[in-house]
mmCIF file of C-alpha atoms in Angstrom:
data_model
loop_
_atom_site.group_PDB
_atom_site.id
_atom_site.type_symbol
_atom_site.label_atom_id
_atom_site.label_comp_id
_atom_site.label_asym_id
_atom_site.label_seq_id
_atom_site.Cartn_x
_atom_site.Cartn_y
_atom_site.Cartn_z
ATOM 1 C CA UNK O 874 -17.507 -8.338 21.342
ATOM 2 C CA UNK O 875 -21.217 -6.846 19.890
ATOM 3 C CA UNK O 876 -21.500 -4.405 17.124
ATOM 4 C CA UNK O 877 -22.254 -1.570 19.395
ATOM 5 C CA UNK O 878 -19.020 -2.318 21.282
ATOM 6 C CA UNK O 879 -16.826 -2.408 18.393
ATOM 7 C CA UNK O 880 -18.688 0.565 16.843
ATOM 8 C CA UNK O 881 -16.874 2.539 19.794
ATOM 9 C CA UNK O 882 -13.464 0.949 19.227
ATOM 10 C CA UNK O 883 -11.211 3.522 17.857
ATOM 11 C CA UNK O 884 -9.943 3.347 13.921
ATOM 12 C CA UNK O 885 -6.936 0.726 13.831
ATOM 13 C CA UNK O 886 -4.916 1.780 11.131
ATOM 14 C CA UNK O 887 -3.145 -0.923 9.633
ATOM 15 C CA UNK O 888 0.037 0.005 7.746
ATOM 16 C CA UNK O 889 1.623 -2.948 5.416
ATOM 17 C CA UNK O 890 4.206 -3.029 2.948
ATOM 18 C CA UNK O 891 2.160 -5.002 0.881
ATOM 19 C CA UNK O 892 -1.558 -6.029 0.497
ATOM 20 C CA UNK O 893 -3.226 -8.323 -1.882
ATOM 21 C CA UNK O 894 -6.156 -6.605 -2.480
ATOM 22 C CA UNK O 895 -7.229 -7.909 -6.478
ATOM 23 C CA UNK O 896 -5.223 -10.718 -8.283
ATOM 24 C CA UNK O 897 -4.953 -7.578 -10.967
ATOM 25 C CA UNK O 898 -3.127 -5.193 -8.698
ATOM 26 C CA UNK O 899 0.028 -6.603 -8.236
ATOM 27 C CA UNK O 900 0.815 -5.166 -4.584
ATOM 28 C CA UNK O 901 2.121 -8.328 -2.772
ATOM 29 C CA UNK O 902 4.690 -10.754 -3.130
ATOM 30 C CA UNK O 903 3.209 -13.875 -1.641
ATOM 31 C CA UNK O 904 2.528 -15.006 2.081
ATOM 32 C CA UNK O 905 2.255 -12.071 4.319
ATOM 33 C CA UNK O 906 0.650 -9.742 1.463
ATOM 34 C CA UNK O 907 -2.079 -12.326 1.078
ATOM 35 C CA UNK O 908 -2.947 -12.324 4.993
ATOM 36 C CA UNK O 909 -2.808 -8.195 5.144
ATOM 37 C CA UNK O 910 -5.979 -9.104 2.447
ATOM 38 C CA UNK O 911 -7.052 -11.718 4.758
ATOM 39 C CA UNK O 912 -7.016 -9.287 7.722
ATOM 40 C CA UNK O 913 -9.258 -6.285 5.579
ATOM 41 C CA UNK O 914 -11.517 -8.595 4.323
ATOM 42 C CA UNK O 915 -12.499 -10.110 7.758
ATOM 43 C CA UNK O 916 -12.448 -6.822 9.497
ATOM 44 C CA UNK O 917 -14.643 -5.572 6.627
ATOM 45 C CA UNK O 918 -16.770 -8.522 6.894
ATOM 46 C CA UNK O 919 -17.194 -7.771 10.563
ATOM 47 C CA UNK O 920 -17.668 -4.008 10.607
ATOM 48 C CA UNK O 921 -14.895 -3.619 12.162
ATOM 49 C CA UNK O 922 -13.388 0.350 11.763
ATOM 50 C CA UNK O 923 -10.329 -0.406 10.461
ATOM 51 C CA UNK O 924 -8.100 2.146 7.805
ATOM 52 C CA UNK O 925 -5.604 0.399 5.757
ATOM 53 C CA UNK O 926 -1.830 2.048 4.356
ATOM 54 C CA UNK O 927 0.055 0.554 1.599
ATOM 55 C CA UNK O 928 2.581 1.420 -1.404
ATOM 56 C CA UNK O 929 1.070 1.729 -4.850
ATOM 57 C CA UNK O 930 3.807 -0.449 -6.199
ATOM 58 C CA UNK O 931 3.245 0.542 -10.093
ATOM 59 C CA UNK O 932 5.503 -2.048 -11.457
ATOM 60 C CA UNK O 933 4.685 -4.290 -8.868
ATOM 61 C CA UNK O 934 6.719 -7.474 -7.431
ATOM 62 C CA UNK O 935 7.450 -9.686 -10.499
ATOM 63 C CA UNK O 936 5.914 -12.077 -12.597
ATOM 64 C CA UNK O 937 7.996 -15.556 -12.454
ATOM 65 C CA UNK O 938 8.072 -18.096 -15.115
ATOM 66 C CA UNK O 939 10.066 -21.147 -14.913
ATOM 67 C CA UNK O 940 11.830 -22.844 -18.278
ATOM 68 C CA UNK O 941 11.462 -26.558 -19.457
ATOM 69 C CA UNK O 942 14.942 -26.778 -17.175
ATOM 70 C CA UNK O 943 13.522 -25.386 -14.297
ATOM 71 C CA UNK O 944 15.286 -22.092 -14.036
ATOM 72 C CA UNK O 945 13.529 -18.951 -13.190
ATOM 73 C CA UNK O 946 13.203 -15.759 -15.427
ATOM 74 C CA UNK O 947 11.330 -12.371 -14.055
ATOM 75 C CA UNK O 948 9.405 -9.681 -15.481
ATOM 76 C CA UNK O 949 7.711 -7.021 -14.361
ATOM 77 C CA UNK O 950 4.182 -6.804 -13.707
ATOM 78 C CA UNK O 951 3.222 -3.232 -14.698
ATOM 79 C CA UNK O 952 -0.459 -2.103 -14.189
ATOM 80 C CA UNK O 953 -2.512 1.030 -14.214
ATOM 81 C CA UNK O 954 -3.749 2.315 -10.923
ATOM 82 C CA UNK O 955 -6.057 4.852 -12.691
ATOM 83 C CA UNK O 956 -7.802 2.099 -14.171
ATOM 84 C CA UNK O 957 -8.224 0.099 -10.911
ATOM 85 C CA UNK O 958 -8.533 2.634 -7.907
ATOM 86 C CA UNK O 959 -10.037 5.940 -7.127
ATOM 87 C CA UNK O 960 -7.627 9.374 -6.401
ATOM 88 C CA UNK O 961 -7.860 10.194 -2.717
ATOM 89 C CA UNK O 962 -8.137 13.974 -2.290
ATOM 90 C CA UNK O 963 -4.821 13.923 -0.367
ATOM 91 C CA UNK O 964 -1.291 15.222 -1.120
ATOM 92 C CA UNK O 965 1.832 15.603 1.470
ATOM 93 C CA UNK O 966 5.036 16.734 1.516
ATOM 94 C CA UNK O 967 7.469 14.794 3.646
ATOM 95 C CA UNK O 968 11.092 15.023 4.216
ATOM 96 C CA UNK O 969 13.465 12.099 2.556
ATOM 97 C CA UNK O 970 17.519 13.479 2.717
ATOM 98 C CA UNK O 971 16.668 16.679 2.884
ATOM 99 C CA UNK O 972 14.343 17.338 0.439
ATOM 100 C CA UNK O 973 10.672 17.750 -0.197
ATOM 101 C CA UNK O 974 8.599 14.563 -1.619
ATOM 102 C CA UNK O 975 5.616 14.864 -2.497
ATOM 103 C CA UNK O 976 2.633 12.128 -1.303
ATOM 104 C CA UNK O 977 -0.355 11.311 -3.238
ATOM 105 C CA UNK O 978 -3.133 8.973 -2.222
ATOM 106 C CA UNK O 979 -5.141 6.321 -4.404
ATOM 107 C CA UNK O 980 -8.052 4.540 -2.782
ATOM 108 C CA UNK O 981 -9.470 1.558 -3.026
ATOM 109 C CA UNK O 982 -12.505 -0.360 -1.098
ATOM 110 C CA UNK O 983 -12.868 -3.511 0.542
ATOM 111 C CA UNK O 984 -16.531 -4.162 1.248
ATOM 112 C CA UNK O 985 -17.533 -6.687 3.561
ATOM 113 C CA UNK O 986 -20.714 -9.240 3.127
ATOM 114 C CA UNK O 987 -22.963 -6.674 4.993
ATOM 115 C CA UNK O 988 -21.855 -3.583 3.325
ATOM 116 C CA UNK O 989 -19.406 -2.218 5.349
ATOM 117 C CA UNK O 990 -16.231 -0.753 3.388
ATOM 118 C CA UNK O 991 -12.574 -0.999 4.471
ATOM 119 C CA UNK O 992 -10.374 1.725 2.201
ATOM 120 C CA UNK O 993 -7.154 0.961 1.252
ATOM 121 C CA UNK O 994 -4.840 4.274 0.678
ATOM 122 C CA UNK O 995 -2.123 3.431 -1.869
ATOM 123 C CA UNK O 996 0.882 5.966 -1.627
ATOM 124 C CA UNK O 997 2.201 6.962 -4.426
ATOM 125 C CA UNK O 998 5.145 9.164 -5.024
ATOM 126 C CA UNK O 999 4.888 9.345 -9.288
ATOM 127 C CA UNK O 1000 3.651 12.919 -8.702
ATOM 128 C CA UNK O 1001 4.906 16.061 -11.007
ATOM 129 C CA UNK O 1002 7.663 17.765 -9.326
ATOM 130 C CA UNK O 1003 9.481 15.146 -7.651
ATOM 131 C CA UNK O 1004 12.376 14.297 -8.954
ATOM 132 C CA UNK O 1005 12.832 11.086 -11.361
ATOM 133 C CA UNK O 1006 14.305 8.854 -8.929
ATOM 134 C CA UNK O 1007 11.593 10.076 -5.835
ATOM 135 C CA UNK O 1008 9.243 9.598 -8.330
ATOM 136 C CA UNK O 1009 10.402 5.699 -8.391
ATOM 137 C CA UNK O 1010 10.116 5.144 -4.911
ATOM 138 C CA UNK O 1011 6.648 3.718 -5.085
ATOM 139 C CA UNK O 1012 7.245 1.216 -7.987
ATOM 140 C CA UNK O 1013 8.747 -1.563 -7.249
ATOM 141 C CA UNK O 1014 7.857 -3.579 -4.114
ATOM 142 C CA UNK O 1015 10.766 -4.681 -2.214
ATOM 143 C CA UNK O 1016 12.983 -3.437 -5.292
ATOM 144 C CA UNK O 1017 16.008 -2.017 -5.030
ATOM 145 C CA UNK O 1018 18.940 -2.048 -2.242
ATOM 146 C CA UNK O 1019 18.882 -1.082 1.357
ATOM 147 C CA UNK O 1020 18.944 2.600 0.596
ATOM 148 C CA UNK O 1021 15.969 2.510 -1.199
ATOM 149 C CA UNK O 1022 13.870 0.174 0.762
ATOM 150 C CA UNK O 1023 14.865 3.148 3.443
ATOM 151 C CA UNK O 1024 13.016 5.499 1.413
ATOM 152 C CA UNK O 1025 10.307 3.387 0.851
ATOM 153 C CA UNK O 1026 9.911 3.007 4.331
ATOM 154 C CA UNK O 1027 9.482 6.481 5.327
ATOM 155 C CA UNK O 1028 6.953 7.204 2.234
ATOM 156 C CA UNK O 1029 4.936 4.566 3.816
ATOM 157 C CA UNK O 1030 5.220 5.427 7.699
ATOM 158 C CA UNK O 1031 6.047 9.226 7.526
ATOM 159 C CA UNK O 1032 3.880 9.530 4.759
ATOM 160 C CA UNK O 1033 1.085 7.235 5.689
ATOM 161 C CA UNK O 1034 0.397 9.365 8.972
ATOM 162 C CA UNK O 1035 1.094 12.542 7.115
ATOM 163 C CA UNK O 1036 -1.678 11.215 4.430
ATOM 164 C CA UNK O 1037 -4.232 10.059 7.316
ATOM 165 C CA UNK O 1038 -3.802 13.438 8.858
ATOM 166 C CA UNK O 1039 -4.906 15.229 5.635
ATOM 167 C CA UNK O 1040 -7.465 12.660 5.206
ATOM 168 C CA UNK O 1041 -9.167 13.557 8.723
ATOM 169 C CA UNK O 1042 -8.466 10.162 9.777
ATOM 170 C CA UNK O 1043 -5.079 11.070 11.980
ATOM 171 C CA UNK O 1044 -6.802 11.218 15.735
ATOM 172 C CA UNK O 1045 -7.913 9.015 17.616
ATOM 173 C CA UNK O 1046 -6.392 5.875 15.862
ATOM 174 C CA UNK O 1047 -4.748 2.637 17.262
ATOM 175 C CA UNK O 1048 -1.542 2.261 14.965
ATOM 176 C CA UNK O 1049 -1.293 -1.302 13.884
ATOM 177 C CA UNK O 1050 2.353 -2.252 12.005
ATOM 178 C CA UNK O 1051 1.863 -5.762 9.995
ATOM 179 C CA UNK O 1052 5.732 -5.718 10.093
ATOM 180 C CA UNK O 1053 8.476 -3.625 10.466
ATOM 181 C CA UNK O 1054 8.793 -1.569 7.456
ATOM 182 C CA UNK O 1055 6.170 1.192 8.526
ATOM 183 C CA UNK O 1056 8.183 1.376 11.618
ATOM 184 C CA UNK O 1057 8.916 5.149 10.838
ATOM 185 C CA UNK O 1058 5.026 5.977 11.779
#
């Protein structure tokens, strides 16, 4: 494909649970997280117009540290998005049980060899006037039972279109799912 041809492509939006994106933002748990940063990286390296969606994860996956015995202890791996990623000028409301959550955006840039910049939104749902447990449903990635993986799943599909939408990047867009969980795009 040339440049000119992809410049005409539409925007893929890629929505993934999780995205390496910095070995200091703790956003992925291993194997599929790592090729979602793969995947930005090459498309950014190519020019390609791609938009990626992702959960903030404040407290991230886990840290894992293995005893002189072998066994396996976990911590968590807390970080500070302000100090790491820009605020997107985008806040949404969407509907979880009934009630009103609200949506904020972080952003962060993945620049290619030739200049051309990928941005990563990072939903985030630690926003004043939620309520305490809405306002956990972006920290912990793949935490929590089925109920709240369910809630996690609409912040990133309902609110990852509501969030492109408000961005000016809703139209137009070939919707690309790196698995399941964004499913309720």
């Amino acid at each position: 494909m040339t440049l000119p041809a992809i410049a005409r492509m539409p925007t893929v939006a890629y929505f993934s649970m999780e995205i390496h994106l910095d070995d200091r933002i703790p956003t992925y748990s291993g194997g599929l997280g790592v090729l979602a940063g793969d995947t930005l990286r090459a498309a950014a390296d190519l020019g390609v117009p791609v938009v990626a969606v992702t959960l903030i994860d404040r407290k991230g996956y886990f840290h894992q540290r293995l005893d002189e015995w072998g066994s396996q202890s976990e911590s968590q791996s807390t970080w500070h998005p302000e100090h790491r990623l820009e605020p997107a000028c985008a806040r949404v409301s969407i509907t979880i049980e009934g009630r009103p959550v609200a949506v904020r955006a972080w952003r962060y840039p993945v620049r290619g060899i030739k200049g051309h910049t990928v941005p990563v939104f990072l939903l985030d749902t630690d926003v004043p006037g939620n309520s305490s447990w809405d306002r956990t449903l972006t920290d912990h990635l793949y935490g929590g039972d089925d109920h709240y993986r369910l809630c996690q799943e609409a912040v990133l599909g309902i609110g990852g279109a509501e969030i492109m939408r408000a961005l000016g990047r809703g139209a137009n867009n070939t919707y690309h799912l790196n698995e399941g969980h964004a499913s309720l795009l």
